[in-house]
Amino acid sequence: MRTLLNLGCFQATWLAAVFGAATGRVWPGAVALAISIAVQSAPRVPVKVPSTGFLAISAAVGLAFDSALLLAELISFPEQAPAGWPPPLWMSVLWINLATTLDESLAWAGERRIVAALAGAAGGPLTYMAGQAAGVVRLESGPGGVVALAILWALVFPALAALAKLLRSRALSADRLAPQGRVP
């Protein structure tokens, strides 16, 4: 049930961010992300949401990744999305949104790096193609650009998943070492 909630929140946030961007608005995705994290963090709904630090790291990785794609002219953003560098804020919402899945529905990716690389190679370009269909991003290099996206996503997705796993295991170790009844 937690996994389905996590995936549902991920998809709802993705749709809000992309279709908000299609109308030139960042707030639908940002609000959806805030609601998603709040719902999943509620005491009665114990979905494993990563730490704020990891969410920030994911946003920074996304900013660097999408900046590199822009500079390499593999992608661009239409005017309403908006255009230019740095990548628009709604893209950071998408990267943080992805990070919310790495301790729950996509936690397997931290364990199975080859499968994660294959999933990244397939899923990463598909999300950009879906964004292109929605009119919020343009793939500028044709099939060669899609192959480049696949290669890059085959690297970045397992790396983020491995980092999420590392931070999750450190948090669990710290919880086990903390004295009972006291917050570390």
mmCIF file of C-alpha atoms in Angstrom:
data_model
loop_
_atom_site.group_PDB
_atom_site.id
_atom_site.type_symbol
_atom_site.label_atom_id
_atom_site.label_comp_id
_atom_site.label_asym_id
_atom_site.label_seq_id
_atom_site.Cartn_x
_atom_site.Cartn_y
_atom_site.Cartn_z
ATOM 1 C CA MET A 1 0.000 0.000 0.000
ATOM 2 C CA ARG A 2 2.853 2.401 0.865
ATOM 3 C CA THR A 3 4.478 1.714 -2.485
ATOM 4 C CA LEU A 4 1.265 2.479 -4.361
ATOM 5 C CA LEU A 5 0.821 5.708 -2.406
ATOM 6 C CA ASN A 6 4.427 6.667 -3.156
ATOM 7 C CA LEU A 7 4.015 5.963 -6.870
ATOM 8 C CA GLY A 8 0.659 7.760 -6.979
ATOM 9 C CA CYS A 9 2.096 10.845 -5.292
ATOM 10 C CA PHE A 10 5.080 10.740 -7.659
ATOM 11 C CA GLN A 11 2.859 10.580 -10.734
ATOM 12 C CA ALA A 12 0.459 13.291 -9.515
ATOM 13 C CA THR A 13 3.377 15.614 -8.773
ATOM 14 C CA TRP A 14 4.997 14.905 -12.144
ATOM 15 C CA LEU A 15 1.756 15.726 -13.952
ATOM 16 C CA ALA A 16 1.202 18.902 -11.919
ATOM 17 C CA ALA A 17 4.765 20.094 -12.557
ATOM 18 C CA VAL A 18 4.771 19.361 -16.285
ATOM 19 C CA PHE A 19 1.300 20.635 -17.073
ATOM 20 C CA GLY A 20 1.850 23.631 -14.810
ATOM 21 C CA ALA A 21 5.028 24.386 -16.781
ATOM 22 C CA ALA A 22 3.054 24.044 -20.019
ATOM 23 C CA THR A 23 1.005 27.039 -18.870
ATOM 24 C CA GLY A 24 4.043 28.956 -17.600
ATOM 25 C CA ARG A 25 3.465 28.219 -13.914
ATOM 26 C CA VAL A 26 5.826 26.644 -11.380
ATOM 27 C CA TRP A 27 3.420 26.649 -8.445
ATOM 28 C CA PRO A 28 1.240 23.625 -9.409
ATOM 29 C CA GLY A 29 4.247 21.301 -9.267
ATOM 30 C CA ALA A 30 5.693 22.925 -6.149
ATOM 31 C CA VAL A 31 2.355 22.710 -4.319
ATOM 32 C CA ALA A 32 1.840 19.103 -5.441
ATOM 33 C CA LEU A 33 5.338 18.210 -4.222
ATOM 34 C CA ALA A 34 4.738 19.832 -0.826
ATOM 35 C CA ILE A 35 1.418 18.012 -0.456
ATOM 36 C CA SER A 36 2.995 14.737 -1.593
ATOM 37 C CA ILE A 37 5.779 14.963 0.989
ATOM 38 C CA ALA A 38 3.353 16.020 3.733
ATOM 39 C CA VAL A 39 0.945 13.169 2.988
ATOM 40 C CA GLN A 40 3.699 10.567 2.826
ATOM 41 C CA SER A 41 5.326 11.868 6.018
ATOM 42 C CA ALA A 42 2.112 11.788 8.043
ATOM 43 C CA PRO A 43 2.387 9.609 11.172
ATOM 44 C CA ARG A 44 -0.359 7.228 10.039
ATOM 45 C CA VAL A 45 1.135 6.880 6.564
ATOM 46 C CA PRO A 46 4.731 5.846 7.231
ATOM 47 C CA VAL A 47 6.103 6.067 3.693
ATOM 48 C CA LYS A 48 9.882 6.303 3.767
ATOM 49 C CA VAL A 49 10.565 9.824 2.500
ATOM 50 C CA PRO A 50 14.269 10.665 2.167
ATOM 51 C CA SER A 51 15.901 13.302 4.337
ATOM 52 C CA THR A 52 15.680 16.962 3.416
ATOM 53 C CA GLY A 53 19.416 16.841 2.757
ATOM 54 C CA PHE A 54 19.019 14.104 0.161
ATOM 55 C CA LEU A 55 16.146 15.972 -1.474
ATOM 56 C CA ALA A 56 18.425 19.033 -1.729
ATOM 57 C CA ILE A 57 21.241 16.905 -3.151
ATOM 58 C CA SER A 58 18.833 15.540 -5.762
ATOM 59 C CA ALA A 59 17.801 19.060 -6.735
ATOM 60 C CA ALA A 60 21.478 20.027 -7.089
ATOM 61 C CA VAL A 61 22.237 16.924 -9.168
ATOM 62 C CA GLY A 62 19.244 17.739 -11.358
ATOM 63 C CA LEU A 63 20.365 21.341 -11.789
ATOM 64 C CA ALA A 64 23.852 20.179 -12.825
ATOM 65 C CA PHE A 65 22.481 17.422 -15.071
ATOM 66 C CA ASP A 66 19.960 19.604 -16.876
ATOM 67 C CA SER A 67 22.478 22.458 -17.113
ATOM 68 C CA ALA A 68 24.887 20.083 -18.841
ATOM 69 C CA LEU A 69 22.122 18.991 -21.216
ATOM 70 C CA LEU A 70 21.362 22.639 -22.002
ATOM 71 C CA LEU A 71 25.014 23.536 -22.542
ATOM 72 C CA ALA A 72 25.489 20.495 -24.783
ATOM 73 C CA GLU A 73 22.377 21.634 -26.681
ATOM 74 C CA LEU A 74 20.687 18.273 -26.165
ATOM 75 C CA ILE A 75 17.594 19.969 -24.722
ATOM 76 C CA SER A 76 15.997 23.387 -24.632
ATOM 77 C CA PHE A 77 12.959 24.873 -22.989
ATOM 78 C CA PRO A 78 10.214 26.697 -24.905
ATOM 79 C CA GLU A 79 9.296 30.230 -23.855
ATOM 80 C CA GLN A 80 6.358 29.316 -21.649
ATOM 81 C CA ALA A 81 8.449 26.703 -19.806
ATOM 82 C CA PRO A 82 10.637 29.168 -19.559
ATOM 83 C CA ALA A 83 13.745 29.109 -21.726
ATOM 84 C CA GLY A 84 17.420 29.524 -20.990
ATOM 85 C CA TRP A 85 19.849 28.748 -18.253
ATOM 86 C CA PRO A 86 19.639 27.759 -15.513
ATOM 87 C CA PRO A 87 16.978 25.125 -16.038
ATOM 88 C CA PRO A 88 13.542 26.253 -14.879
ATOM 89 C CA LEU A 89 12.484 25.676 -11.286
ATOM 90 C CA TRP A 90 9.831 23.164 -12.234
ATOM 91 C CA MET A 91 12.658 20.839 -13.330
ATOM 92 C CA SER A 92 14.025 20.912 -9.761
ATOM 93 C CA VAL A 93 10.560 19.895 -8.581
ATOM 94 C CA LEU A 94 10.818 16.849 -10.849
ATOM 95 C CA TRP A 95 14.249 15.883 -9.482
ATOM 96 C CA ILE A 96 13.091 16.219 -5.878
ATOM 97 C CA ASN A 97 9.986 14.256 -6.818
ATOM 98 C CA LEU A 98 12.172 11.449 -8.191
ATOM 99 C CA ALA A 99 14.162 11.466 -4.948
ATOM 100 C CA THR A 100 10.971 10.842 -2.942
ATOM 101 C CA THR A 101 10.713 7.424 -4.580
ATOM 102 C CA LEU A 102 14.253 6.223 -3.854
ATOM 103 C CA ASP A 103 13.553 5.129 -0.274
ATOM 104 C CA GLU A 104 10.215 3.504 -1.061
ATOM 105 C CA SER A 105 8.908 2.422 -4.469
ATOM 106 C CA LEU A 106 12.299 2.588 -6.210
ATOM 107 C CA ALA A 107 14.437 1.472 -3.248
ATOM 108 C CA TRP A 108 15.291 -1.662 -5.236
ATOM 109 C CA ALA A 109 17.427 0.530 -7.527
ATOM 110 C CA GLY A 110 20.017 0.958 -4.764
ATOM 111 C CA GLU A 111 20.411 -2.820 -4.558
ATOM 112 C CA ARG A 112 20.342 -3.718 -8.243
ATOM 113 C CA ARG A 113 22.628 -1.277 -10.013
ATOM 114 C CA ILE A 114 22.627 -2.957 -13.414
ATOM 115 C CA VAL A 115 18.837 -3.102 -13.458
ATOM 116 C CA ALA A 116 18.777 0.518 -12.234
ATOM 117 C CA ALA A 117 21.105 1.513 -15.084
ATOM 118 C CA LEU A 118 18.810 -0.176 -17.601
ATOM 119 C CA ALA A 119 15.758 1.448 -16.007
ATOM 120 C CA GLY A 120 17.478 4.832 -16.121
ATOM 121 C CA ALA A 121 18.497 4.322 -19.752
ATOM 122 C CA ALA A 122 14.891 3.603 -20.673
ATOM 123 C CA GLY A 123 12.952 5.781 -18.243
ATOM 124 C CA GLY A 124 15.056 8.934 -18.329
ATOM 125 C CA PRO A 125 14.677 9.627 -22.054
ATOM 126 C CA LEU A 126 10.997 8.635 -21.899
ATOM 127 C CA THR A 127 10.325 11.364 -19.336
ATOM 128 C CA TYR A 128 11.989 13.975 -21.555
ATOM 129 C CA MET A 129 9.989 12.698 -24.545
ATOM 130 C CA ALA A 130 6.802 12.950 -22.478
ATOM 131 C CA GLY A 131 7.819 16.498 -21.529
ATOM 132 C CA GLN A 132 8.377 17.260 -25.187
ATOM 133 C CA ALA A 133 4.902 15.926 -26.018
ATOM 134 C CA ALA A 134 3.512 18.251 -23.318
ATOM 135 C CA GLY A 135 5.410 21.159 -24.879
ATOM 136 C CA VAL A 136 7.707 21.957 -21.946
ATOM 137 C CA VAL A 137 11.054 20.671 -23.217
ATOM 138 C CA ARG A 138 12.578 20.156 -26.642
ATOM 139 C CA LEU A 139 14.955 17.349 -27.555
ATOM 140 C CA GLU A 140 17.367 19.115 -29.889
ATOM 141 C CA SER A 141 19.598 16.372 -31.265
ATOM 142 C CA GLY A 142 17.206 13.781 -32.662
ATOM 143 C CA PRO A 143 17.918 10.092 -32.106
ATOM 144 C CA GLY A 144 21.556 10.773 -31.158
ATOM 145 C CA GLY A 145 20.357 13.037 -28.362
ATOM 146 C CA VAL A 146 18.018 10.349 -27.072
ATOM 147 C CA VAL A 147 20.921 7.878 -27.014
ATOM 148 C CA ALA A 148 23.033 10.433 -25.121
ATOM 149 C CA LEU A 149 20.174 10.913 -22.626
ATOM 150 C CA ALA A 150 19.946 7.135 -22.200
ATOM 151 C CA ILE A 151 23.658 6.857 -21.456
ATOM 152 C CA LEU A 152 23.592 9.746 -18.996
ATOM 153 C CA TRP A 153 20.493 8.435 -17.222
ATOM 154 C CA ALA A 154 22.100 4.972 -17.041
ATOM 155 C CA LEU A 155 24.770 6.650 -14.920
ATOM 156 C CA VAL A 156 22.857 9.208 -12.857
ATOM 157 C CA PHE A 157 19.863 7.075 -11.791
ATOM 158 C CA PRO A 158 21.879 4.251 -10.189
ATOM 159 C CA ALA A 159 24.209 6.831 -8.616
ATOM 160 C CA LEU A 160 21.295 8.661 -6.956
ATOM 161 C CA ALA A 161 19.769 5.339 -5.900
ATOM 162 C CA ALA A 162 23.081 4.196 -4.389
ATOM 163 C CA LEU A 163 23.429 7.482 -2.494
ATOM 164 C CA ALA A 164 19.868 7.128 -1.183
ATOM 165 C CA LYS A 165 20.695 3.594 -0.017
ATOM 166 C CA LEU A 166 23.894 4.764 1.687
ATOM 167 C CA LEU A 167 22.126 7.582 3.529
ATOM 168 C CA ARG A 168 19.250 5.265 4.480
ATOM 169 C CA SER A 169 21.646 2.681 5.949
ATOM 170 C CA ARG A 170 23.546 5.381 7.876
ATOM 171 C CA ALA A 171 20.268 6.703 9.304
ATOM 172 C CA LEU A 172 19.261 3.181 10.368
ATOM 173 C CA SER A 173 22.644 2.642 12.037
ATOM 174 C CA ALA A 174 22.341 5.942 13.882
ATOM 175 C CA ASP A 175 18.842 4.980 15.065
ATOM 176 C CA ARG A 176 20.117 1.651 16.399
ATOM 177 C CA LEU A 177 22.992 3.314 18.238
ATOM 178 C CA ALA A 178 20.893 6.081 19.801
ATOM 179 C CA PRO A 179 19.984 5.549 23.471
ATOM 180 C CA GLN A 180 16.364 4.530 23.940
ATOM 181 C CA GLY A 181 13.993 7.351 24.802
ATOM 182 C CA ARG A 182 16.409 10.050 23.656
ATOM 183 C CA VAL A 183 16.587 11.781 20.317
ATOM 184 C CA PRO A 184 20.119 11.873 18.880
#
